[in-house]
mmCIF file of C-alpha atoms and ligand atoms in Angstrom:
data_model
loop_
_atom_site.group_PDB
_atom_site.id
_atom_site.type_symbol
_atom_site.label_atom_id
_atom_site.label_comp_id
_atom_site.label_asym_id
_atom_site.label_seq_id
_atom_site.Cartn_x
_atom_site.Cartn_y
_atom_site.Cartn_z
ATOM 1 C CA UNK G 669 100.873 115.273 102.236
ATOM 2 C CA UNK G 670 100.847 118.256 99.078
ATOM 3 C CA UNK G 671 97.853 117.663 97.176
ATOM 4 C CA UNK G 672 99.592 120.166 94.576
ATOM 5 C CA UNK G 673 101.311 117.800 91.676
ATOM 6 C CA UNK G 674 105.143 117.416 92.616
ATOM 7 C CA UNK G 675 107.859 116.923 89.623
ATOM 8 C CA UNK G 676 111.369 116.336 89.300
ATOM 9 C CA UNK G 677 113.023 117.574 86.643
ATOM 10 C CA UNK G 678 116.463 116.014 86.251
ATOM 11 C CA UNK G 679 119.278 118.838 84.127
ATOM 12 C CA UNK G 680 116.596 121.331 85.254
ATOM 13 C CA UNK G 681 119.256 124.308 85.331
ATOM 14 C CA UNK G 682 119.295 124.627 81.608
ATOM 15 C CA UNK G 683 118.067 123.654 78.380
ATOM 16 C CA UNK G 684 115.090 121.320 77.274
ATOM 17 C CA UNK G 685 115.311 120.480 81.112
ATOM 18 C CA UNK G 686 114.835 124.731 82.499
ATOM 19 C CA UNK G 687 112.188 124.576 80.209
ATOM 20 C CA UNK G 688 110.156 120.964 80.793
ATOM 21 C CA UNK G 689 110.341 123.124 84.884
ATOM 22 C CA UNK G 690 108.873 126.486 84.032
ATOM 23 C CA UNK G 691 106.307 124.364 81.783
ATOM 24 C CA UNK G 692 104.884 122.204 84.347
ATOM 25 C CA UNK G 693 105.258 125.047 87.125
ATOM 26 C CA UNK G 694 102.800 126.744 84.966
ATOM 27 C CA UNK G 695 100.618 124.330 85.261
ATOM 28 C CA UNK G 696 100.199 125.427 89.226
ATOM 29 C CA UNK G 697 102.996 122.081 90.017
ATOM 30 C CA UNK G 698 105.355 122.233 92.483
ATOM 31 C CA UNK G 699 108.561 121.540 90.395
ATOM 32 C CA UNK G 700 112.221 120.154 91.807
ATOM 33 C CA UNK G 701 114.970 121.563 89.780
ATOM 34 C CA UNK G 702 117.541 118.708 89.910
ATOM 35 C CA UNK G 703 120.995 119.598 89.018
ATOM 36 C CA UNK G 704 124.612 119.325 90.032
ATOM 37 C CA UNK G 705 125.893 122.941 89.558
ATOM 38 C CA UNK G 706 125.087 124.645 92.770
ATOM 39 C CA UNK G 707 125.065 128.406 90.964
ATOM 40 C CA UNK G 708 123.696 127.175 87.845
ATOM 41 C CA UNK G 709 121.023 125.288 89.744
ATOM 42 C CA UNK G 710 120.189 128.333 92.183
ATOM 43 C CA UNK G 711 119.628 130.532 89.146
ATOM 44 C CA UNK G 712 117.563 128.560 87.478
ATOM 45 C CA UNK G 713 115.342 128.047 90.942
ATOM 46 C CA UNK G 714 115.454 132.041 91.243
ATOM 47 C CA UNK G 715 114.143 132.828 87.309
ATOM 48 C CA UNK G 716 111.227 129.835 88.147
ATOM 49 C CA UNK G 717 110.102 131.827 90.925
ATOM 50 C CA UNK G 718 110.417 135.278 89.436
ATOM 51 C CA UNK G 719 108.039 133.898 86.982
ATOM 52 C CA UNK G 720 105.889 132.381 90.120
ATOM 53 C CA UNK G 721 106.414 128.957 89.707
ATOM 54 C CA UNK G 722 106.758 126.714 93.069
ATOM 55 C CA UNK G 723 110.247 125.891 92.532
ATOM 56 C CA UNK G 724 112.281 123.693 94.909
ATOM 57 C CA UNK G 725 116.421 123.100 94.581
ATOM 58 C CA UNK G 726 117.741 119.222 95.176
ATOM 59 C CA UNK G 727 121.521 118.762 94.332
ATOM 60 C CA UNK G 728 121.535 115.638 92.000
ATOM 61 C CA UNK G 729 124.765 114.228 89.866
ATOM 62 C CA UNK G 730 122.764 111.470 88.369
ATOM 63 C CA UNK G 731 125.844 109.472 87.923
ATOM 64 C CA UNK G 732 126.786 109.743 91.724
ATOM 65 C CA UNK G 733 124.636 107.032 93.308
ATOM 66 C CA UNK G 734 125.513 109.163 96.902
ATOM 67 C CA UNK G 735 123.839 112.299 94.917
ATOM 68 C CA UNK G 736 121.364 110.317 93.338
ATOM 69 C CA UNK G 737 119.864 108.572 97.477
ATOM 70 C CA UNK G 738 120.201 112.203 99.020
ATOM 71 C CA UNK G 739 118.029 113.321 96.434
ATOM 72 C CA UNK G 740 115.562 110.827 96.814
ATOM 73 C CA UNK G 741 115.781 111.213 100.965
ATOM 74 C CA UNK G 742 115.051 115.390 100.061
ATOM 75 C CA UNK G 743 112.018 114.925 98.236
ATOM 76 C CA UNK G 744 110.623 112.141 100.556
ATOM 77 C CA UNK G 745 111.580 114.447 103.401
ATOM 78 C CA UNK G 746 109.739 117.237 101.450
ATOM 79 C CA UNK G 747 106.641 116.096 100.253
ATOM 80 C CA UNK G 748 106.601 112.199 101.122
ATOM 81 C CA UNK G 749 106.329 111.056 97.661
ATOM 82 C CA UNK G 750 106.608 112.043 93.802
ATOM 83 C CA UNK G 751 104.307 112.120 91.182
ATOM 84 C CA UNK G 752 106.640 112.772 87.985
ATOM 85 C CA UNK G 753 109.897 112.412 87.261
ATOM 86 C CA UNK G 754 111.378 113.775 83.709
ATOM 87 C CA UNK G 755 114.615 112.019 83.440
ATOM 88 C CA UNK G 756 116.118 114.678 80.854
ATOM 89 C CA UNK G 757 119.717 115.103 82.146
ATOM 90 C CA UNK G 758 122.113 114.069 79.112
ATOM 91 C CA UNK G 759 125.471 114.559 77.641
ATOM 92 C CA UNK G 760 126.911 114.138 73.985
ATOM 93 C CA UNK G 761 130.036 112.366 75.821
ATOM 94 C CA UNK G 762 132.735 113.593 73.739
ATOM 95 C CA UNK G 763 134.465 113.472 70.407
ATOM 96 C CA UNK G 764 135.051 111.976 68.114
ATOM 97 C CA UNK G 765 132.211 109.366 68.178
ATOM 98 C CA UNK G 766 132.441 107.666 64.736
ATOM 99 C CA UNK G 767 132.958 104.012 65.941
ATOM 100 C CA UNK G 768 136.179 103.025 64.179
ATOM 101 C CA UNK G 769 137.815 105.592 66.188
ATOM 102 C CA UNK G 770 136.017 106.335 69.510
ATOM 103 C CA UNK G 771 137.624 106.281 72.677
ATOM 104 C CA UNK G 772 135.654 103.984 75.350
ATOM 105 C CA UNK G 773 136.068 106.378 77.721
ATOM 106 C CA UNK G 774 133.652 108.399 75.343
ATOM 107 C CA UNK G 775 131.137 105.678 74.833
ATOM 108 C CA UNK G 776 131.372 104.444 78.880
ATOM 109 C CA UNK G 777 130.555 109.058 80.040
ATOM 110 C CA UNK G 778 127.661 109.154 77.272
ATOM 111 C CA UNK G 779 125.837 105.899 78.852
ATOM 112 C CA UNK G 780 126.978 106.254 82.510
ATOM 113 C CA UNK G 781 124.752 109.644 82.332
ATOM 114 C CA UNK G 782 122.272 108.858 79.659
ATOM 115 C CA UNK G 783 120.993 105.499 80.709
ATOM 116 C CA UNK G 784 122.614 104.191 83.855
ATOM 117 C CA UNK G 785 122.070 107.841 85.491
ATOM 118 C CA UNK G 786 118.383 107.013 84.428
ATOM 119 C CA UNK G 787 118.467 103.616 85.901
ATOM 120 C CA UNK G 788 119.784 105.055 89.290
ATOM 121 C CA UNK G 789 117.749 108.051 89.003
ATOM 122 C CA UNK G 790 114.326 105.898 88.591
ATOM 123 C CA UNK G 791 115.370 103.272 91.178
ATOM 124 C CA UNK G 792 116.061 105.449 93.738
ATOM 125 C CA UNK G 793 112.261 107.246 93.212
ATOM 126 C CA UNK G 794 109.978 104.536 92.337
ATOM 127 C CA UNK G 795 109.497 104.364 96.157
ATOM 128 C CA UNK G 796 108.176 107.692 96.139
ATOM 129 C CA UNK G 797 106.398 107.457 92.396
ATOM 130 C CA UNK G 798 104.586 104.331 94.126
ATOM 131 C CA UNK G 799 102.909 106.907 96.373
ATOM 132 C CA UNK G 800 101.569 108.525 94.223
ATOM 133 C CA UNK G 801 98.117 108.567 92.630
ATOM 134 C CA UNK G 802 99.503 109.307 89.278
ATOM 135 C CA UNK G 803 102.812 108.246 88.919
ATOM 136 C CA UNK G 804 104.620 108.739 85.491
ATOM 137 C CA UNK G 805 108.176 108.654 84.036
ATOM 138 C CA UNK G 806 109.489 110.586 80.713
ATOM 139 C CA UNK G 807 112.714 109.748 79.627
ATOM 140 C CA UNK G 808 113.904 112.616 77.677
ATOM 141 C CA UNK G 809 115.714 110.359 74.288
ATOM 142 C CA UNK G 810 116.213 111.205 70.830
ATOM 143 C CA UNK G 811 115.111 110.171 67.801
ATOM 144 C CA UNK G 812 118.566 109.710 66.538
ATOM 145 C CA UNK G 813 118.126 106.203 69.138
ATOM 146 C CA UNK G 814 115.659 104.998 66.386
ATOM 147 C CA UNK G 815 116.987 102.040 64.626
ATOM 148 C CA UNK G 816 114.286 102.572 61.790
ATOM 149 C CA UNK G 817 115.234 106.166 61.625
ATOM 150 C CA UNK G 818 119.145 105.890 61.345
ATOM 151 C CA UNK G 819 118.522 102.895 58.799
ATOM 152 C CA UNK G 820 116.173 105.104 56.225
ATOM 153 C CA UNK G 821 118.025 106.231 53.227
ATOM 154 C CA UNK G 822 115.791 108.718 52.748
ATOM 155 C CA UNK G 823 115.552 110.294 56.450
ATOM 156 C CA UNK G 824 116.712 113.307 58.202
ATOM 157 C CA UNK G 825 119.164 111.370 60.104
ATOM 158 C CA UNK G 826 120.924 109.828 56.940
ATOM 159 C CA UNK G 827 123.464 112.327 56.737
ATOM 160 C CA UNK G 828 124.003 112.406 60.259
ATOM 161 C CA UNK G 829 127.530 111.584 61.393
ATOM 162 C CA UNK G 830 127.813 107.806 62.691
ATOM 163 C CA UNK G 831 127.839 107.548 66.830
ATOM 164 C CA UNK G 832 129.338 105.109 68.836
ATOM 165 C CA UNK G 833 128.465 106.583 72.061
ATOM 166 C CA UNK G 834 125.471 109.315 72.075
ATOM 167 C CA UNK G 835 123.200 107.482 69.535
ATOM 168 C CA UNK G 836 123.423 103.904 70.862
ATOM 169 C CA UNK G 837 123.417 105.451 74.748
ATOM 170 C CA UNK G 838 119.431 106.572 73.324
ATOM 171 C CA UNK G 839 118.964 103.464 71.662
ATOM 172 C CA UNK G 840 119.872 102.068 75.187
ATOM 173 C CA UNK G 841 117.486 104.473 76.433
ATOM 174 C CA UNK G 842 114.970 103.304 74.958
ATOM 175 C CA UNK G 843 114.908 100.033 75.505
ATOM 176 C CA UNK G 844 115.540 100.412 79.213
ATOM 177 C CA UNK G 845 111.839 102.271 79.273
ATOM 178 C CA UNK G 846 110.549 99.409 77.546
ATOM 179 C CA UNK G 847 111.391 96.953 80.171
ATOM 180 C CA UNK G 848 110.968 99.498 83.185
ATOM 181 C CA UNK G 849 107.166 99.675 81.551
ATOM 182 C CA UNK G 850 106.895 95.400 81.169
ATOM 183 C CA UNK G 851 107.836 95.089 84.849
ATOM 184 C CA UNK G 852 105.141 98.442 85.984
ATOM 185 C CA UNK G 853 102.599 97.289 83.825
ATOM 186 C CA UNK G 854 99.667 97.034 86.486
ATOM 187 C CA UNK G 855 101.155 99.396 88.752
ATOM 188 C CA UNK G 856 99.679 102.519 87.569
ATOM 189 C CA UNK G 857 103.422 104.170 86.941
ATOM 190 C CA UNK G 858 103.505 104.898 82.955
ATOM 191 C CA UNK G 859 106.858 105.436 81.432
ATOM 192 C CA UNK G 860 107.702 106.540 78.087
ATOM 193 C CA UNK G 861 110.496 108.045 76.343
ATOM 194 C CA UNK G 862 110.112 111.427 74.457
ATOM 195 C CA UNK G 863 112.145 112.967 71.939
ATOM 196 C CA UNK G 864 112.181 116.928 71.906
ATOM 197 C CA UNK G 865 113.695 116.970 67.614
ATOM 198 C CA UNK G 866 116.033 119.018 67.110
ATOM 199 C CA UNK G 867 116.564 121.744 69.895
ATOM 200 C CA UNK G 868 119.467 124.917 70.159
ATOM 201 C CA UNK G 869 120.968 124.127 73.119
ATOM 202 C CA UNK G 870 124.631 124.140 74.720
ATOM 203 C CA UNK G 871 124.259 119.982 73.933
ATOM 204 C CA UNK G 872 124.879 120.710 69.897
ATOM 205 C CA UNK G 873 126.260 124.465 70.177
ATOM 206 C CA UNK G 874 122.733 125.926 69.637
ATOM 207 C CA UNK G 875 122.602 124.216 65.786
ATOM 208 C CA UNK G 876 119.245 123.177 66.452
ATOM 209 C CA UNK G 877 116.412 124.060 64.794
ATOM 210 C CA UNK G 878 113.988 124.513 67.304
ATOM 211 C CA UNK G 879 113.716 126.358 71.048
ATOM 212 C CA UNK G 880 113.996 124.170 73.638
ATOM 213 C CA UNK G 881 110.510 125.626 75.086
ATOM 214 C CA UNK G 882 108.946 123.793 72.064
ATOM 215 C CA UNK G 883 111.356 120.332 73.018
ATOM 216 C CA UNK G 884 109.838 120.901 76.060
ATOM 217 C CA UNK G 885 105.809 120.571 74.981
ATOM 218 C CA UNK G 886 106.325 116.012 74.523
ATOM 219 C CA UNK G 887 107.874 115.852 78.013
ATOM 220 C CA UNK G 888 105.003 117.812 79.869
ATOM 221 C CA UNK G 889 102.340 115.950 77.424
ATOM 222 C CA UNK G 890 104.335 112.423 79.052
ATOM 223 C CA UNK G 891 104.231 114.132 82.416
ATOM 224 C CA UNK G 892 100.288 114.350 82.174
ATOM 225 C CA UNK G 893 98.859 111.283 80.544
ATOM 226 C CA UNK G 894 95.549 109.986 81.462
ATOM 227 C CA UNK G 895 95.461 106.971 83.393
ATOM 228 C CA UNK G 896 94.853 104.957 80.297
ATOM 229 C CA UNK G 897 97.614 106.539 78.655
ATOM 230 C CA UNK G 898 100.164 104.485 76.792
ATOM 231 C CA UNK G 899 103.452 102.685 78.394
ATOM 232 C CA UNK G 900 106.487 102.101 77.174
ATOM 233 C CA UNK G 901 106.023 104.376 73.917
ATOM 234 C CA UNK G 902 108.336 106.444 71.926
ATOM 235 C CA UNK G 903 106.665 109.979 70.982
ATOM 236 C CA UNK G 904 107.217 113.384 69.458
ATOM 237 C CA UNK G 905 105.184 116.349 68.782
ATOM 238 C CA UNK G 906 103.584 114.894 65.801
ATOM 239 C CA UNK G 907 103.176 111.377 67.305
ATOM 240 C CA UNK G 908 104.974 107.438 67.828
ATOM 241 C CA UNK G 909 108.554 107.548 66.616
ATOM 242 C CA UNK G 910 109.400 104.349 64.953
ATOM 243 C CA UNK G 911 111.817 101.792 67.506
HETATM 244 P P1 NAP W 407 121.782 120.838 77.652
HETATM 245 O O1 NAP W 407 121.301 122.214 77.431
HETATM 246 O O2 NAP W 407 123.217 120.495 77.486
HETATM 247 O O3 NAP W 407 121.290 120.394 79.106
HETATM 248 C C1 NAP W 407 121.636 119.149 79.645
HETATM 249 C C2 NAP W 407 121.298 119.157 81.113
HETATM 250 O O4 NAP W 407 121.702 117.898 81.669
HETATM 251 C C3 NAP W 407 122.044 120.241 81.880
HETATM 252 O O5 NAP W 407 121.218 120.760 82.892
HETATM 253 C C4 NAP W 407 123.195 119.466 82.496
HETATM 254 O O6 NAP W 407 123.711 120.052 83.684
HETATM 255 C C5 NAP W 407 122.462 118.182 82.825
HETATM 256 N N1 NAP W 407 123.392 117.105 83.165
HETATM 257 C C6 NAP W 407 124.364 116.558 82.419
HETATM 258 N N2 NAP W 407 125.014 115.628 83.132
HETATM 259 C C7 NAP W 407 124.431 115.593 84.351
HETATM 260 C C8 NAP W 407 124.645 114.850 85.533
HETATM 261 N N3 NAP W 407 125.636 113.943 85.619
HETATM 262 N N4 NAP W 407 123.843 115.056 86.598
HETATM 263 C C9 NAP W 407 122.850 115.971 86.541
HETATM 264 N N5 NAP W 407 122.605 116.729 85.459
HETATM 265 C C10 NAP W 407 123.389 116.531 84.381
HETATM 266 O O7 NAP W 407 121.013 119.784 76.716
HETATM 267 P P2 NAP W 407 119.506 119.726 76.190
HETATM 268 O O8 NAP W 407 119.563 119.871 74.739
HETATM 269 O O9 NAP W 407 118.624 120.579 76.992
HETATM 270 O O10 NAP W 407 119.198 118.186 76.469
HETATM 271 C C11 NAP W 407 118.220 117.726 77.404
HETATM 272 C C12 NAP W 407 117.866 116.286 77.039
HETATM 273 O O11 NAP W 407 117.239 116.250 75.762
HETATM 274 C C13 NAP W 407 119.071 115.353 76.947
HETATM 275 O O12 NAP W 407 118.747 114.100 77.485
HETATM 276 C C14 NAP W 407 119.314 115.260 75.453
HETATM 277 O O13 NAP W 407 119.960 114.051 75.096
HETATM 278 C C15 NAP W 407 117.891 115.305 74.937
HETATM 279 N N6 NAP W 407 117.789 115.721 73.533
HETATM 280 C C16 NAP W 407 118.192 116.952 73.138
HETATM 281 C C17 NAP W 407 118.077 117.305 71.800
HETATM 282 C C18 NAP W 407 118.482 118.655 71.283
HETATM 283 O O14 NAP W 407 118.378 118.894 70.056
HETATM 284 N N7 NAP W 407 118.934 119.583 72.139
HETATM 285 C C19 NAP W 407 117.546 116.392 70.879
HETATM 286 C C20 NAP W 407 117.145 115.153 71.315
HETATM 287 C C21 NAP W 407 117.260 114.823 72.645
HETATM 288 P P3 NAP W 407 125.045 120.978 83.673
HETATM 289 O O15 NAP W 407 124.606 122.377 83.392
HETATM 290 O O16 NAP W 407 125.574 120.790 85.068
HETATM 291 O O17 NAP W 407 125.964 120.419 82.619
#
């Protein structure tokens, strides 16, 4: 088996995702770049290894469970186990969102991919993560999942547009890692959900505020906890993110 670190990056081809990739293949990792776009996925393998990173492409739809078991029979195929996996692939969903006049079909696309693709994704590799020495999951959420954060008056999220779909699929999010931490506690594997702020990518027409190589920095600092790291946290850049 590699002894060289082995990472799956879910949403890899773009993004907070492309970036969370070329950040841990600096770190001398062998990253998979999981994505469902075969050109967009390619690329983004062939600018990882232009910059020398060990990059390896793995087709994954995280909302196909077909897509989801080849992926996992790749990598076991590959490198008989996994050490991290960065569930960062999300959508918005859809408009509109405001929940007096969202469309199901919006709220059932935002948490199919944002927490059910997680579900599948982490199901179908905790039989690899269980191989490894250091196992750990990052959940790439959002602060705009915080309950305490939507609820402040005097937050940045208070003039934020009300979600029936994106916000609550994070909120969903998050407590899914809860619960996938209760039932690993003891295990070794530490999950723990991240949240980049607020990045320019194609997911809010590049209004963000930051790069998405800086919303990349919490998922590799997930990716690489000590052993007595936390489990079933909430973190940015600056530290825990109120539930
Ligand atoms: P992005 O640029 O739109 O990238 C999203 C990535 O997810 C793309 O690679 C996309 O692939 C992939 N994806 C979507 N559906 C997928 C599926 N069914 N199967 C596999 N991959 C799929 O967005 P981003 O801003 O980098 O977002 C990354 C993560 O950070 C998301 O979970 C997002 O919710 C979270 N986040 C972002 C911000 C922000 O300000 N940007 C803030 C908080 C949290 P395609 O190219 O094929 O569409």
């Amino acid at each position: 088996m590699s002894e060289t670190t082995i990472g799956l990056v879910t949403g890899a081809n773009k993004g907070i995702g492309f970036e969370i990739a070329a950040q841990l293949g600096a770190l001398g990792w062998t990253v998979v770049v999981g994505a469902r776009d075969t050109g967009r996925r390619e690329t983004a393998v062939e600018k990882l290894r232009a910059a020398g990173i060990d990059a390896v492409s793995v087709p994954l739809d995280v909302t196909d469970q077909d897509s989801v078991s080849a992926a996992a029979a790749a990598i076991d195929r590959g490198f008989g186990r996994l050490d991290v996996l960065v569930n960062n692939a999300g959508i918005i969903g859809g408009t509109p969102q405001a929940p007096s006049t969202v469309d199901l079909a919006t709220v059932h696309r935002a948490v199919d991919t944002n927490v059910y693709g997680v579900i599948r994704v982490t199901n179908a590799m905790l039989p690899l993560l269980r191989r490894s020495s250091a196992p750990r999951i990052v959940n790439m959420s959002s602060s705009v999942g915080s309950f305490a954060e939507q609820l402040d008056p005097g937050g940045p999220l208070a003039g934020m547009p009300a979600s029936a779909a994106y916000v609550p699929s994070k909120a969903f999010l998050n407590a899914v890692t809860v619960q996938y931490a209760k039932e690993l506690r003891d295990t070794g594997v530490l999950v723990n959900a991240g949240c980049p702020g607020y990045c320019a990518t194609d997911l809010n027409n590049y209004t963000g505020f930051r790069t998405p190589a800086q919303g990349a920095v919490i998922a590799v600092r997930l990716a690489t906890l000590p052993a007595d790291g936390p489990s079933g946290g909430f973190f940015n850049d600056e530290g825990v993110v109120p539930w």
